[in-house]
Structure formats: structure tokens, C-alpha cells
Short mmCIF file of C-alpha atoms in Angstrom, two decimals:
data_model
loop_
_atom_site.label_atom_id
_atom_site.label_comp_id
_atom_site.label_asym_id
_atom_site.label_seq_id
_atom_site.Cartn_x
_atom_site.Cartn_y
_atom_site.Cartn_z
CA MET A 1 142.01 55.95 18.89
CA LEU A 2 142.08 59.34 17.20
CA ASP A 3 145.41 61.12 17.30
CA THR A 4 146.06 64.54 18.82
CA ALA A 5 145.79 66.37 15.49
CA PHE A 6 142.09 65.58 15.19
CA LEU A 7 141.40 66.45 18.84
CA THR A 8 143.36 69.70 18.47
CA TYR A 9 140.98 70.64 15.65
CA VAL A 10 137.92 69.78 17.72
CA GLU A 11 139.27 71.49 20.86
CA SER A 12 140.14 74.67 18.99
CA GLY A 13 136.57 75.85 19.38
CA VAL A 14 136.71 75.48 23.19
CA THR A 15 139.99 77.02 24.44
CA ARG A 16 142.83 79.07 23.04
CA GLU A 17 146.24 80.21 24.40
CA SER A 18 146.65 83.82 25.47
CA PRO A 19 150.13 84.85 24.13
CA ALA A 20 150.47 87.91 26.43
CA HIS A 21 150.09 86.28 29.85
CA GLY A 22 150.57 82.56 29.27
CA ARG A 23 147.04 81.95 30.60
CA GLN A 24 144.01 80.08 29.16
CA VAL A 25 140.99 82.23 28.18
CA SER A 26 137.52 80.71 27.81
CA GLU A 27 135.83 81.33 24.44
CA ALA A 28 132.46 81.25 26.11
CA GLY A 29 132.91 84.12 28.55
CA GLY A 30 136.50 85.30 28.44
CA VAL A 31 137.13 84.29 32.10
CA THR A 32 140.84 84.04 32.97
CA MET A 33 142.03 80.83 34.68
CA SER A 34 145.28 79.49 35.98
CA HIS A 35 147.32 77.04 33.91
CA THR A 36 146.34 74.21 36.26
CA ALA A 37 142.63 74.91 36.03
CA ALA A 38 142.82 75.31 32.27
CA ARG A 39 144.75 72.06 31.92
CA SER A 40 142.15 70.25 34.04
CA GLU A 41 139.27 71.63 31.98
CA THR A 42 141.07 70.79 28.76
CA THR A 43 141.60 67.22 29.92
CA PHE A 44 137.90 66.94 30.74
CA ASP A 45 136.88 68.45 27.40
CA THR A 46 139.25 66.18 25.51
CA ALA A 47 137.66 63.07 27.01
CA VAL A 48 134.16 64.31 26.18
CA LEU A 49 135.11 65.28 22.67
CA ARG A 50 136.87 61.97 22.15
CA GLU A 51 133.63 60.15 23.06
CA LEU A 52 131.58 62.41 20.78
CA VAL A 53 133.91 61.73 17.84
CA GLU A 54 133.85 57.99 18.53
CA LEU A 55 130.03 57.88 18.77
CA SER A 56 129.26 60.22 15.85
CA GLY A 57 127.00 58.74 13.19
CA ASP A 58 128.75 60.82 10.51
CA GLY A 59 132.22 60.28 9.12
CA LEU A 60 135.05 62.41 10.51
CA ALA A 61 138.57 62.26 9.14
CA VAL A 62 141.88 64.10 9.21
CA LEU A 63 143.79 64.35 5.93
CA ASP A 64 147.29 65.58 5.22
CA ASP A 65 147.86 68.39 2.75
CA ARG A 66 148.01 65.85 -0.10
CA GLY A 67 144.54 64.50 0.72
CA HIS A 68 145.70 61.21 2.28
CA PHE A 69 143.98 59.76 5.33
CA VAL A 70 145.68 60.43 8.68
CA THR A 71 142.87 59.16 10.89
CA VAL A 72 139.17 58.23 10.56
CA ASN A 73 136.46 57.79 13.17
CA PRO A 74 134.45 54.51 13.44
CA ALA A 75 131.46 55.91 11.53
CA GLY A 76 133.75 56.95 8.68
CA VAL A 77 135.24 53.47 8.58
CA ARG A 78 131.76 51.97 8.28
CA ILE A 79 130.75 54.37 5.52
CA LEU A 80 133.91 53.75 3.49
CA GLY A 81 133.77 50.00 4.09
CA VAL A 82 137.53 49.71 4.71
CA PRO A 83 139.32 49.04 8.05
CA GLU A 84 141.10 52.09 9.45
CA ASP A 85 144.56 50.51 9.27
CA ARG A 86 144.07 49.98 5.52
CA LEU A 87 142.80 53.54 4.99
CA LEU A 88 145.67 55.33 6.68
CA GLY A 89 148.11 56.74 4.16
CA THR A 90 145.81 56.10 1.16
CA ARG A 91 144.33 58.85 -0.97
CA SER A 92 140.85 60.04 -0.01
CA PRO A 93 138.10 60.95 -2.51
CA PHE A 94 137.83 64.47 -1.07
CA ASP A 95 139.08 67.62 -2.79
CA VAL A 96 141.58 69.35 -0.45
CA SER A 97 142.74 71.97 -2.93
CA ARG A 98 143.48 75.39 -1.47
CA ARG A 99 140.38 76.85 -3.08
CA ASN A 100 138.09 74.27 -1.49
CA VAL A 101 139.71 74.41 1.97
CA THR A 102 139.86 78.20 2.35
CA SER A 103 136.61 79.15 0.59
CA GLY A 104 134.64 79.20 3.84
CA SER A 105 131.50 78.23 1.92
CA ASP A 106 128.70 76.36 3.68
CA GLU A 107 127.90 74.48 0.47
CA MET A 108 128.44 70.74 0.62
CA GLU A 109 130.71 69.04 -1.90
CA ARG A 110 130.09 65.60 -3.38
CA ALA A 111 132.48 62.74 -4.02
CA GLU A 112 132.27 59.17 -5.29
CA TRP A 113 133.97 56.32 -3.46
CA THR A 114 134.44 52.73 -4.67
CA ALA A 115 135.00 50.20 -1.90
CA PRO A 116 137.26 47.16 -2.42
CA ASP A 117 134.19 44.98 -3.04
CA GLY A 118 133.20 47.17 -5.99
CA ARG A 119 130.32 48.88 -4.19
CA ARG A 120 129.98 52.55 -5.16
CA ARG A 121 129.11 55.08 -2.49
CA TYR A 122 128.20 58.73 -2.98
CA LEU A 123 129.45 61.04 -0.23
CA GLU A 124 128.57 64.58 0.76
CA TYR A 125 131.33 66.42 2.64
CA ARG A 126 132.77 69.68 3.97
CA VAL A 127 136.45 70.41 4.68
CA SER A 128 138.17 72.80 7.08
CA GLU A 129 141.82 73.69 7.61
CA LEU A 130 143.47 72.55 10.85
CA VAL A 131 145.66 74.89 12.94
CA ASN A 132 148.56 72.43 12.95
CA GLY A 133 148.42 71.56 9.24
CA GLY A 134 146.26 69.25 7.14
CA VAL A 135 142.48 69.39 6.94
CA ALA A 136 139.52 67.93 8.79
CA VAL A 137 136.63 66.44 6.79
CA TRP A 138 133.04 65.82 7.83
CA PHE A 139 131.25 63.43 5.44
CA THR A 140 128.05 61.41 5.18
CA ASP A 141 126.74 58.68 2.85
CA ILE A 142 123.99 59.98 0.52
CA THR A 143 123.92 56.94 -1.81
CA GLU A 144 120.48 55.79 -0.72
CA ILE A 145 119.06 59.33 -0.91
CA LEU A 146 120.27 59.71 -4.51
CA LEU A 147 118.94 56.29 -5.41
CA GLN A 148 115.55 57.15 -3.96
CA GLN A 149 115.49 60.36 -5.99
CA GLU A 150 116.39 58.42 -9.14
CA ARG A 151 113.73 55.80 -8.40
CA LEU A 152 111.00 58.37 -7.77
CA THR A 153 111.92 60.14 -11.01
CA ALA A 154 111.86 56.83 -12.89
CA ILE A 155 108.48 55.89 -11.40
CA THR A 156 107.03 59.28 -12.39
CA ARG A 157 108.32 58.98 -15.95
CA ALA A 158 107.07 55.39 -16.16
CA ALA A 159 103.58 56.51 -15.16
CA SER A 160 103.80 59.18 -17.85
CA SER A 161 104.80 56.54 -20.40
CA VAL A 162 101.73 54.47 -19.58
CA ALA A 163 99.53 57.54 -20.04
CA ASP A 164 101.18 58.92 -23.19
CA SER A 165 102.21 56.09 -25.47
CA GLY A 166 99.82 54.39 -27.84
CA SER A 167 102.13 51.38 -28.39
CA LEU A 168 102.61 48.71 -25.71
CA ARG A 169 106.13 47.87 -26.92
CA ALA A 170 107.14 51.54 -26.94
CA THR A 171 105.69 51.99 -23.44
CA LEU A 172 107.49 48.99 -21.93
CA ASP A 173 110.77 49.73 -23.72
CA ALA A 174 110.64 53.20 -22.17
CA MET A 175 109.84 51.68 -18.79
CA ALA A 176 112.80 49.27 -19.02
CA ARG A 177 115.04 52.25 -19.80
CA GLU A 178 113.72 54.06 -16.74
CA VAL A 179 114.59 51.06 -14.57
CA CYS A 180 118.15 51.24 -15.91
CA THR A 181 118.49 54.95 -15.09
CA THR A 182 118.96 54.02 -11.43
CA THR A 183 122.58 53.63 -10.39
CA ALA A 184 122.25 50.06 -9.16
CA ILE A 185 120.64 48.40 -12.20
CA SER A 186 122.56 47.68 -15.42
CA ALA A 187 119.84 46.02 -17.52
CA ALA A 188 116.14 45.16 -17.44
CA GLN A 189 113.58 43.04 -19.27
CA ILE A 190 109.79 43.00 -19.27
CA LEU A 191 108.17 39.77 -20.42
CA ALA A 192 104.58 38.57 -20.59
CA VAL A 193 102.98 35.15 -20.92
CA ASP A 194 99.46 33.77 -20.77
CA ASP A 195 100.58 30.40 -19.37
CA PRO A 196 103.97 29.52 -17.78
CA ARG A 197 104.15 26.54 -20.13
CA ASP A 198 103.86 28.79 -23.20
CA GLU A 199 106.61 30.79 -24.84
CA LEU A 200 107.34 34.16 -23.25
CA ARG A 201 106.75 37.41 -25.14
CA LEU A 202 109.46 40.04 -24.85
CA LEU A 203 107.69 43.39 -24.46
CA GLY A 204 110.46 45.67 -23.20
CA MET A 205 114.24 45.56 -22.80
CA ALA A 206 117.12 47.93 -22.02
CA GLY A 207 120.82 47.59 -21.25
CA PHE A 208 121.45 44.60 -23.54
CA GLY A 209 123.05 44.41 -26.97
CA GLU A 210 121.47 42.74 -30.00
CA THR A 211 118.44 40.79 -28.75
CA THR A 212 116.25 40.19 -31.81
CA ASP A 213 116.25 36.43 -31.23
CA PHE A 214 116.19 36.49 -27.42
CA VAL A 215 112.90 34.56 -27.15
CA GLU A 216 114.13 31.81 -29.49
CA ARG A 217 117.41 31.50 -27.58
CA LEU A 218 115.53 31.38 -24.27
CA ALA A 219 113.31 28.61 -25.62
CA GLU A 220 116.43 26.62 -26.54
CA CYS A 221 117.77 27.10 -23.00
CA ARG A 222 114.48 25.74 -21.63
CA ARG A 223 114.75 22.69 -23.88
CA ARG A 224 118.29 22.11 -22.58
CA GLY A 225 117.01 22.13 -19.01
CA ALA A 226 118.42 25.49 -17.89
CA ASP A 227 117.42 26.61 -14.40
CA ILE A 228 115.31 29.66 -15.36
CA ARG A 229 114.48 31.16 -12.00
CA PHE A 230 111.97 33.75 -13.24
CA LEU A 231 109.63 30.96 -14.33
CA GLU A 232 108.99 30.47 -10.59
CA VAL A 233 107.67 34.04 -10.47
CA LEU A 234 105.16 33.31 -13.24
CA GLU A 235 104.02 30.17 -11.45
CA HIS A 236 103.81 31.46 -7.86
CA GLY A 237 103.44 35.23 -8.28
CA GLU A 238 106.21 36.00 -5.75
CA PRO A 239 109.47 37.92 -6.33
CA VAL A 240 112.72 36.00 -6.75
CA VAL A 241 116.08 37.44 -5.63
CA VAL A 242 119.26 35.60 -6.65
CA LEU A 243 122.65 36.98 -5.58
CA HIS A 244 125.74 36.46 -7.77
CA ARG A 245 123.64 34.94 -10.55
CA LYS A 246 125.74 35.89 -13.59
CA PRO A 247 128.75 33.61 -12.83
CA VAL A 248 126.36 30.66 -12.46
CA ILE A 249 124.65 31.34 -15.81
CA MET A 250 127.91 31.90 -17.68
CA ALA A 251 129.32 28.61 -16.32
CA ASP A 252 126.23 26.53 -17.19
CA PRO A 253 126.28 24.85 -20.68
CA ALA A 254 122.47 24.80 -20.68
CA TRP A 255 122.55 28.62 -20.86
CA GLU A 256 125.01 28.64 -23.77
CA PRO A 257 122.48 29.95 -26.37
CA LEU A 258 122.09 33.12 -24.25
CA HIS A 259 125.70 33.57 -23.10
CA VAL A 260 126.44 36.32 -25.64
CA ILE A 261 123.33 38.31 -24.70
CA MET A 262 123.62 37.78 -20.93
CA ASP A 263 127.31 38.70 -20.91
CA TRP A 264 126.70 42.06 -22.61
CA PRO A 265 125.70 44.13 -19.54
CA ASP A 266 127.95 44.39 -16.47
CA TRP A 267 125.84 42.71 -13.79
CA ASP A 268 126.04 40.24 -10.93
CA SER A 269 122.81 39.76 -8.93
CA PHE A 270 119.29 39.35 -10.27
CA VAL A 271 115.70 40.12 -9.25
CA SER A 272 112.49 39.02 -10.96
CA MET A 273 109.31 40.85 -9.93
CA PRO A 274 105.78 39.70 -10.93
CA LEU A 275 103.37 41.92 -12.89
CA VAL A 276 100.03 41.34 -11.19
CA VAL A 277 96.58 42.50 -12.35
CA ARG A 278 93.50 41.62 -10.28
CA GLY A 279 95.33 38.74 -8.63
CA ARG A 280 96.62 37.30 -11.91
CA THR A 281 100.30 37.32 -12.90
CA VAL A 282 100.49 38.64 -16.47
CA GLY A 283 104.26 38.96 -16.76
CA ILE A 284 107.56 39.71 -15.04
CA ILE A 285 110.14 42.46 -14.84
CA ASN A 286 113.75 41.26 -14.54
CA ALA A 287 116.41 43.58 -13.13
CA TYR A 288 120.14 42.85 -13.44
CA TYR A 289 122.14 44.59 -10.70
CA ALA A 290 125.60 46.04 -11.16
CA PRO A 291 128.43 44.27 -9.29
CA GLY A 292 128.45 45.22 -5.61
CA GLU A 293 124.90 46.59 -5.76
CA ASP A 294 122.86 44.15 -3.72
CA PRO A 295 119.06 44.50 -4.12
CA GLY A 296 117.89 45.90 -0.77
CA PRO A 297 114.35 46.58 0.49
CA SER A 298 114.09 50.07 -1.01
CA SER A 299 115.25 48.79 -4.41
CA LEU A 300 112.70 45.97 -4.30
CA ALA A 301 109.99 48.50 -3.44
CA PHE A 302 111.05 50.54 -6.49
CA LEU A 303 110.85 47.48 -8.76
CA SER A 304 107.44 46.62 -7.31
CA ALA A 305 106.16 50.11 -8.21
CA MET A 306 107.55 49.81 -11.75
CA ALA A 307 105.96 46.36 -12.05
CA ASP A 308 102.58 47.86 -11.14
CA HIS A 309 102.89 50.42 -13.96
CA ALA A 310 103.96 47.74 -16.45
CA ALA A 311 101.00 45.54 -15.42
CA VAL A 312 98.61 48.46 -15.97
CA ALA A 313 100.09 49.05 -19.45
CA ILE A 314 99.66 45.39 -20.41
CA GLU A 315 96.10 45.22 -19.08
CA THR A 316 95.17 48.48 -20.83
CA ALA A 317 96.51 47.16 -24.13
CA ALA A 318 94.51 43.94 -23.68
CA LEU A 319 91.32 45.91 -22.97
CA LEU A 320 91.86 48.06 -26.05
CA THR A 321 92.38 44.93 -28.16
CA ARG A 322 89.12 43.46 -26.86
CA THR A 323 87.34 46.75 -27.52
CA ARG A 324 88.76 46.81 -31.04
CA SER A 325 87.62 43.22 -31.64
CA ARG A 326 84.13 44.03 -30.42
CA ALA A 327 83.99 47.08 -32.68
CA GLN A 328 85.08 44.97 -35.64
CA LEU A 329 82.37 42.39 -34.84
CA ASP A 330 79.77 45.16 -34.71
CA GLU A 331 81.02 46.44 -38.06
CA ARG A 332 80.67 42.99 -39.62
CA ARG A 333 77.10 42.72 -38.36
CA LYS A 334 76.31 46.18 -39.73
CA LEU A 335 77.88 45.23 -43.06
CA ALA A 336 75.72 42.09 -43.19
CA ARG A 337 72.59 44.18 -42.53
CA ASP A 338 73.59 46.74 -45.15
CA LEU A 339 74.32 44.02 -47.71
CA HIS A 340 70.90 42.51 -47.06
CA ASP A 341 69.09 45.85 -47.17
CA SER A 342 70.76 47.16 -50.33
CA VAL A 343 72.84 44.93 -52.59
CA VAL A 344 70.92 41.70 -51.86
CA GLN A 345 67.59 43.43 -52.49
CA HIS A 346 68.87 44.91 -55.76
CA LEU A 347 70.18 41.52 -56.88
CA PHE A 348 66.87 39.88 -55.98
CA SER A 349 65.02 42.49 -58.05
CA MET A 350 67.43 41.99 -60.92
CA GLY A 351 66.77 38.27 -60.86
CA MET A 352 63.00 38.81 -60.91
CA GLN A 353 63.34 41.28 -63.79
CA ALA A 354 65.52 38.87 -65.77
CA LYS A 355 62.91 36.10 -65.37
CA ALA A 356 60.18 38.49 -66.57
CA LEU A 357 62.24 39.42 -69.64
CA ARG A 358 62.88 35.76 -70.45
CA ALA A 359 59.15 35.00 -70.16
CA GLN A 360 58.33 37.83 -72.55
CA LEU A 361 60.98 36.69 -75.05
CA GLU A 362 59.45 33.19 -75.10
CA ARG A 363 56.08 34.59 -76.20
CA PRO A 364 55.55 34.62 -80.00
CA ASP A 365 53.95 38.07 -79.81
CA ALA A 366 56.62 39.69 -77.61
CA ASP A 367 56.27 43.48 -77.28
CA LEU A 368 59.63 45.04 -78.13
CA SER A 369 58.79 48.27 -76.27
CA GLN A 370 58.12 46.31 -73.06
CA LEU A 371 61.38 44.38 -73.56
CA ARG A 372 63.30 47.63 -73.97
CA GLY A 373 61.65 49.03 -70.80
CA GLY A 374 62.47 45.88 -68.84
CA ALA A 375 66.05 45.88 -70.05
CA GLN A 376 66.41 49.53 -69.04
CA GLU A 377 65.03 48.77 -65.57
CA LEU A 378 67.45 45.84 -65.27
CA ALA A 379 70.36 48.11 -66.21
CA GLU A 380 69.31 50.67 -63.57
CA LEU A 381 69.03 47.97 -60.92
CA SER A 382 72.54 46.75 -61.77
CA GLN A 383 73.90 50.31 -61.59
CA ASN A 384 72.28 50.82 -58.17
CA ALA A 385 73.62 47.49 -56.93
CA LEU A 386 77.11 48.39 -58.16
CA ALA A 387 76.97 51.81 -56.48
CA ASP A 388 75.83 50.28 -53.16
CA LEU A 389 78.51 47.61 -53.37
CA ARG A 390 81.21 50.19 -54.03
CA GLY A 391 79.97 52.20 -51.07
CA LEU A 392 80.18 49.16 -48.81
CA VAL A 393 83.69 48.35 -50.02
CA PHE A 394 84.67 51.96 -49.32
CA GLU A 395 83.29 51.65 -45.80
CA LEU A 396 85.37 48.51 -45.16
CA ARG A 397 88.52 50.55 -45.62
CA PRO A 398 88.38 53.79 -47.59
CA MET A 399 91.27 53.86 -50.06
CA GLU A 400 91.60 57.62 -49.57
CA LEU A 401 92.73 57.07 -45.99
CA ALA A 402 95.94 55.38 -47.09
CA GLU A 403 96.40 57.23 -50.38
CA ARG A 404 95.15 60.78 -49.71
CA GLY A 405 94.52 61.10 -45.97
CA LEU A 406 91.65 61.65 -43.56
CA VAL A 407 90.33 64.98 -44.84
CA ASP A 408 89.94 63.77 -48.45
CA ALA A 409 88.33 60.53 -47.26
CA VAL A 410 85.78 62.52 -45.21
CA ARG A 411 85.11 64.85 -48.14
CA SER A 412 84.58 61.90 -50.48
CA HIS A 413 82.17 60.25 -48.06
CA ALA A 414 80.31 63.53 -47.50
CA ALA A 415 79.92 64.05 -51.26
CA SER A 416 78.57 60.51 -51.63
CA LEU A 417 76.04 61.03 -48.82
CA GLN A 418 74.98 64.38 -50.20
CA ALA A 419 74.36 62.89 -53.66
CA ARG A 420 72.30 60.02 -52.23
CA THR A 421 70.31 61.85 -49.55
CA GLY A 422 70.21 65.54 -50.47
CA LEU A 423 71.71 66.52 -47.07
CA THR A 424 74.10 69.44 -47.52
CA ILE A 425 77.41 68.57 -45.87
CA ASP A 426 80.20 71.13 -45.50
CA VAL A 427 83.68 69.79 -44.61
CA ARG A 428 86.09 72.37 -43.15
CA ALA A 429 89.78 71.96 -42.31
CA PRO A 430 90.93 75.54 -41.54
CA VAL A 431 94.50 74.62 -40.55
CA GLY A 432 95.19 72.99 -43.91
CA ASP A 433 94.42 69.62 -45.36
CA ALA A 434 97.71 67.95 -44.44
CA LEU A 435 97.54 65.55 -41.51
CA ASP A 436 100.22 63.08 -40.50
CA LEU A 437 98.14 60.29 -38.95
CA ASP A 438 98.73 56.64 -38.27
CA LEU A 439 96.33 54.69 -40.48
CA GLU A 440 94.55 53.13 -37.48
CA VAL A 441 94.01 56.56 -35.88
CA ALA A 442 92.72 57.97 -39.17
CA GLU A 443 90.37 55.03 -39.64
CA ASP A 444 88.87 55.40 -36.16
CA VAL A 445 88.33 59.15 -36.69
CA TYR A 446 86.78 58.45 -40.09
CA ARG A 447 84.41 55.88 -38.55
CA ILE A 448 83.33 58.41 -35.92
CA VAL A 449 82.51 60.95 -38.64
CA GLN A 450 80.76 58.25 -40.66
CA GLU A 451 78.61 57.12 -37.72
CA ALA A 452 77.77 60.69 -36.70
CA LEU A 453 76.60 61.59 -40.23
CA HIS A 454 74.63 58.35 -40.40
CA ASN A 455 72.79 59.39 -37.22
CA VAL A 456 72.12 62.85 -38.70
CA ILE A 457 70.52 61.31 -41.78
CA LYS A 458 68.55 58.71 -39.87
CA HIS A 459 67.36 60.60 -36.81
CA ALA A 460 67.88 64.39 -36.98
CA ASN A 461 65.54 65.42 -39.84
CA ALA A 462 68.26 67.96 -40.74
CA THR A 463 68.91 69.79 -43.98
CA LYS A 464 72.53 70.73 -43.32
CA ALA A 465 75.54 69.25 -41.52
CA GLU A 466 79.06 70.52 -40.96
CA VAL A 467 82.28 68.58 -40.29
CA THR A 468 85.19 70.58 -38.86
CA ILE A 469 88.71 69.17 -38.47
CA THR A 470 91.11 71.37 -36.53
CA THR A 471 93.45 71.45 -33.52
CA PRO A 472 92.42 72.25 -29.92
CA GLU A 473 93.45 75.68 -28.67
CA HIS A 474 95.36 74.15 -25.73
CA ASP A 475 97.10 71.38 -27.72
CA HIS A 476 98.17 72.28 -31.24
CA ARG A 477 99.60 68.80 -31.76
CA GLY A 478 96.28 67.17 -31.00
CA LEU A 479 93.17 66.74 -33.13
CA LEU A 480 89.63 68.08 -32.76
CA VAL A 481 86.75 66.92 -34.97
CA LYS A 482 83.18 68.27 -34.73
CA ILE A 483 80.07 67.07 -36.56
CA SER A 484 77.10 69.44 -36.22
CA ASP A 485 73.64 69.60 -37.79
CA ASN A 486 70.59 71.87 -37.84
CA GLY A 487 68.14 69.11 -37.01
CA ARG A 488 65.81 68.47 -34.12
CA GLY A 489 68.54 68.49 -31.49
CA LYS A 490 67.23 68.59 -27.92
CA GLY A 491 63.64 67.97 -28.96
CA GLN A 492 64.54 64.84 -30.86
CA LYS A 493 62.74 61.71 -29.72
CA PRO A 494 63.38 58.28 -31.20
CA ARG A 495 60.45 56.76 -32.98
CA ASP A 496 60.72 53.49 -31.07
CA ARG A 497 62.92 51.65 -28.60
CA THR A 498 64.81 49.87 -31.36
CA ALA A 499 65.85 53.19 -32.90
CA PHE A 500 66.90 54.45 -29.47
CA ARG A 501 68.95 51.32 -28.80
CA ARG A 502 70.72 51.48 -32.15
CA GLU A 503 71.53 55.15 -31.68
CA SER A 504 72.95 54.42 -28.21
CA LEU A 505 75.12 51.61 -29.60
CA GLY A 506 76.39 53.94 -32.31
CA LEU A 507 77.32 56.58 -29.72
CA GLN A 508 79.02 53.94 -27.58
CA SER A 509 81.03 52.74 -30.57
CA MET A 510 82.16 56.30 -31.33
CA ARG A 511 83.18 56.86 -27.72
CA GLU A 512 85.19 53.61 -27.61
CA ARG A 513 87.03 54.60 -30.77
CA ALA A 514 88.00 57.95 -29.23
CA GLU A 515 89.05 56.41 -25.92
CA ARG A 516 91.24 53.91 -27.72
CA TRP A 517 93.59 56.84 -28.48
CA ARG A 518 93.11 58.42 -25.01
CA GLY A 519 90.64 60.84 -26.53
CA ARG A 520 87.28 62.16 -25.36
CA LEU A 521 83.93 62.27 -27.12
CA VAL A 522 81.06 64.57 -26.17
CA ALA A 523 77.65 64.57 -27.87
CA GLY A 524 74.60 66.70 -27.20
CA PRO A 525 72.23 69.45 -28.37
CA ARG A 526 73.48 72.89 -29.36
CA PRO A 527 71.98 76.01 -27.73
CA SER A 528 71.12 77.34 -31.20
CA GLY A 529 69.44 74.09 -32.17
CA GLY A 530 70.63 70.89 -33.73
CA TRP A 531 73.14 68.41 -32.40
CA THR A 532 76.96 68.25 -32.11
CA VAL A 533 79.35 65.35 -31.75
CA ALA A 534 82.86 66.51 -30.75
CA VAL A 535 85.91 64.25 -30.39
CA SER A 536 89.29 65.46 -29.18
CA LEU A 537 92.47 63.38 -29.36
CA PRO A 538 95.78 64.34 -27.71
CA ALA A 539 99.03 64.25 -29.65
CA GLN A 540 99.95 60.60 -30.19
CA GLY A 541 103.69 61.00 -30.73
CA SER A 542 103.37 59.40 -34.15
CA TYR A 543 100.95 61.92 -35.55
CA ALA A 544 100.47 65.65 -35.42
CA MET A 545 98.65 68.32 -37.39
CA LYS A 546 101.01 69.82 -39.95
CA GLU A 547 101.16 73.56 -40.35
CA ALA A 548 99.43 74.91 -43.44
CA SER A 549 101.95 75.92 -46.06
#
């Protein structure tokens, strides 16, 4: 039971001694009573208060002036996880300095407490000085509240990672780090596999040391017959929770290839959560819990939410890969058509001209002027074939993209088109010519410009086009590209359904290229006439418009 010091503190708000008359005076109304009546009321109040202290859901404790436990109520014993007889006389985690005790502030203080089993608890408390010496402490366990705040923050940042990063590995590495920001989890892995029998792909990891050969070491453990519990998750699509897993792994010779890596973080229990997309398990997220931090329901719910974000990132990357493959297939088909329509036709004509020249040379009365004319025509055909072939090679991957950048590549292409078609093309980059772009981003933007100008030449009946490369007003680290013309615009009608279909496929290809980098493409007529294609890309992290010098 609680000793009289604690009850004296609690009772001090109910009665007090009147020094002048030796009587008890009620705090509530100041009514004077006899010693007998006061003693009876005090006895009644003491019993009630004793029950309230015993039944309180919050921790209540009395400490001496050195901060050692004098007594603790049952709720406090449960929170601290130590029997009362073992707490008494030991140092508390609460600050009982004079400043803290006499400040009179209503602000709560915070303390950290480590139970004998290694479990960390975070406590919120308030202290007050007792009339007979020592201090009284009210405290409550806020560990789960703090963990929930950490988990919500991690989930929010993970969702942001999925939206902002263009690299799957960078996204899932960031997500693994977010999992490890929570107090309970020491390390995390995100792995993917197409078939449980295949080798796993490591897509994200945090909290471990050197892990460059993790997959190879894991494969060796599988060959040795190691009990790899997360393979069950891939097979059945259900979470696996294994308490006190680390000692088992470290004692098992089959796990020896991974002992160095698995011993790096300080962990004990283990959870593997499936990454599920449309009913299909595409991977797992493994969480390694710090000693004493058992994975409870709220922690499993947090991991489930993180697994959902990781699954979305993996599925999005797969969709982008398929979109990229389809775009590449379309490009190959277009290249085949262009080869047939230009270079192949030129070569066919060259062959016919060469046969005609040979026939003339075999005649005894060959006309030298006709031979010279045929040779000149053959030379022109070869020059045209060479020019078309160079143009097609440039379209496969413009060298300027890697060597000189996007703006120069667009200018070179525009000059080539202008020379061949007579269309005046003005390329403007008002913020300066220097762009720091990943090559894949630059190539997709170049292809959009290329396709848009192709549509201008083929469908718009325009005399002038303009390409502008700049930054959006609201995002100076992003990229904005506009291709405009003075052609038929809104009144344009395709000559036939085939032309309409090809134009629609071209627009779809441009849109897919923009969306691959989380961009947006808009195309339509201008109020002043003509047509505009505008593509805006947000900052990618690995590229940004450089300031003009």
C-alpha cells in the first residue's frame, strides 16, 4: 500500500490545520469543525483517495529529494515494467532539480526509461513538491503515441518518394530508410521476385553495413538449406512474424554466408510483409526489430502501409518499362518505314541507273554526254541516300544529346528540317543554353520535339514553327518545352482516316514520353491560329535548368 507521505500530498488539497485555534478548516467552504469531526472526515477522505490512487490508470510516485523511488502506484508499476519492491530506493528517470520542482509550469516534461528486458519507454510527467519533503510525480506512457507520429511521418514521406523519384532503387532505398526512422525498427530490406523459385532482387535496404553481395550470399544460404522464412510470404502472400529470430540465424551454420551482414544491426525479432498489387505478390519488405521491441498490431499496420507504397512504386516502374518498350518498338517500325521510303528507294534508283550506264558503255557508239549525265545523276542519288541515312542514324540517337546537350540537338534537327522542307523553325532558349539533363530525359524531350515538328510538316500546311525551351513560372527547377506553328490549327482536318490514326499515335507517343517523367503534355489550337504542343516536366532531382551565366 502507499505510505503516508503520498497520501499527505493528496490530502493536502482537502484539509489543512488552523494554527490559531487547533481546529480543521474546510478548503471548500471554510466551515469550522471540531477535531473529532475533522478526524472522521479525514479518515473517510483518506480511504477514498487511497482507492483513487490504487485505481488510477496513470503512474503516480513519490520520490525523495535525490530522485529515488519511495513509493509507486500499481499503474506506475505496470508502466515501468518493474515490481514495486525492486523499484523502491532506485533512481527514477525524472528530473527533480529545484528548478523543475518549483517552476510551477504546466508544461509536461519527457523522460526515457529502459526496463530490465531492454524495452524502451517514453514517459511524459509533471512533478510537485510535497509538504513533508520529497516530490510527487504524475507520469504516463507516450511510447505508442510517439511511434504513431513517427510512422505517420514515415508513411507520408514514403508516399512523397513514390511520387518524386524517377529511379526505383532510389525510391525504395528512401522507403527503407523511412521504415528505420521509427524507434522500434533497426534495419529494413525491400526485395522483389517474379517467381519464388527465382533469385530475389534487392531493391532497397537500410540499417545494414556493406551489402553489395547480399543476393549472392542469400543464394548460397538457400543452397545450404537455410530456413528462409520470408520465402513463405512470397509463396502465400501472408505476413510472417518471428520473435527472437536473430539468435537462431546466428547459431545456424546454413546462414553462415550472411552472418556478417545479419549481425551488423542490433535486432532481435523479425517481420516480413508482402507487397501485393492486384492480388499478386511482387515482393516483400523485411523489418528487423530492436531488442525488446515486439512487433504489435499498430507496428504491423504501419509496415502494411509502407508495403502498399513500395508495391505501387514497383508496379509503376514496371508499367514505365513496358511503355518504354512499346515506344521503342514503334520507333523501330517507323525506322523501317523511313528506310523503305527514303534510303531503299534511293538505292533502288542507283541500281537502275548503274545498269543503264553499263548498257550504254557496252554499245559501240556510246554517247559520252549521256554517260556523263547518267554518272552525275548516280552521284546525286548517292548523295541523297547518304544524307537520308545520316538523318536516320541521327534520329536513332542524336550525338549532340550526349556531347552538346538538348538545345544544340534540337537546333541541329531544326536546321536539317528547314534545309529539306523550307519550313522556318526558330529555336529559343531564353534562360540560357545550359541544361543538366539525364540522357534518357533529354532523349524523350528531343523525341517529343521531333514528333511535333514532323506533324507540323506533314499536317499543318505551316510556313513557320517555333520551339521554346524554358522553365515554368511556378517551378524554376522544372522544364517547359513548347512547339508552335502558324498552320491550319483548329480548322485542320486530316485527309483520310490513316492520316488521322497516325497523328493520334504520334500524340499518344509524345504523351507517354512526358508521363514517363511525371510530366504533362497538352496539345491544341492557338486562339491566334496554328497549333501548340506544350510539355512540362517537374524537377527530377538529377536534372535542373542551370542559370544563365
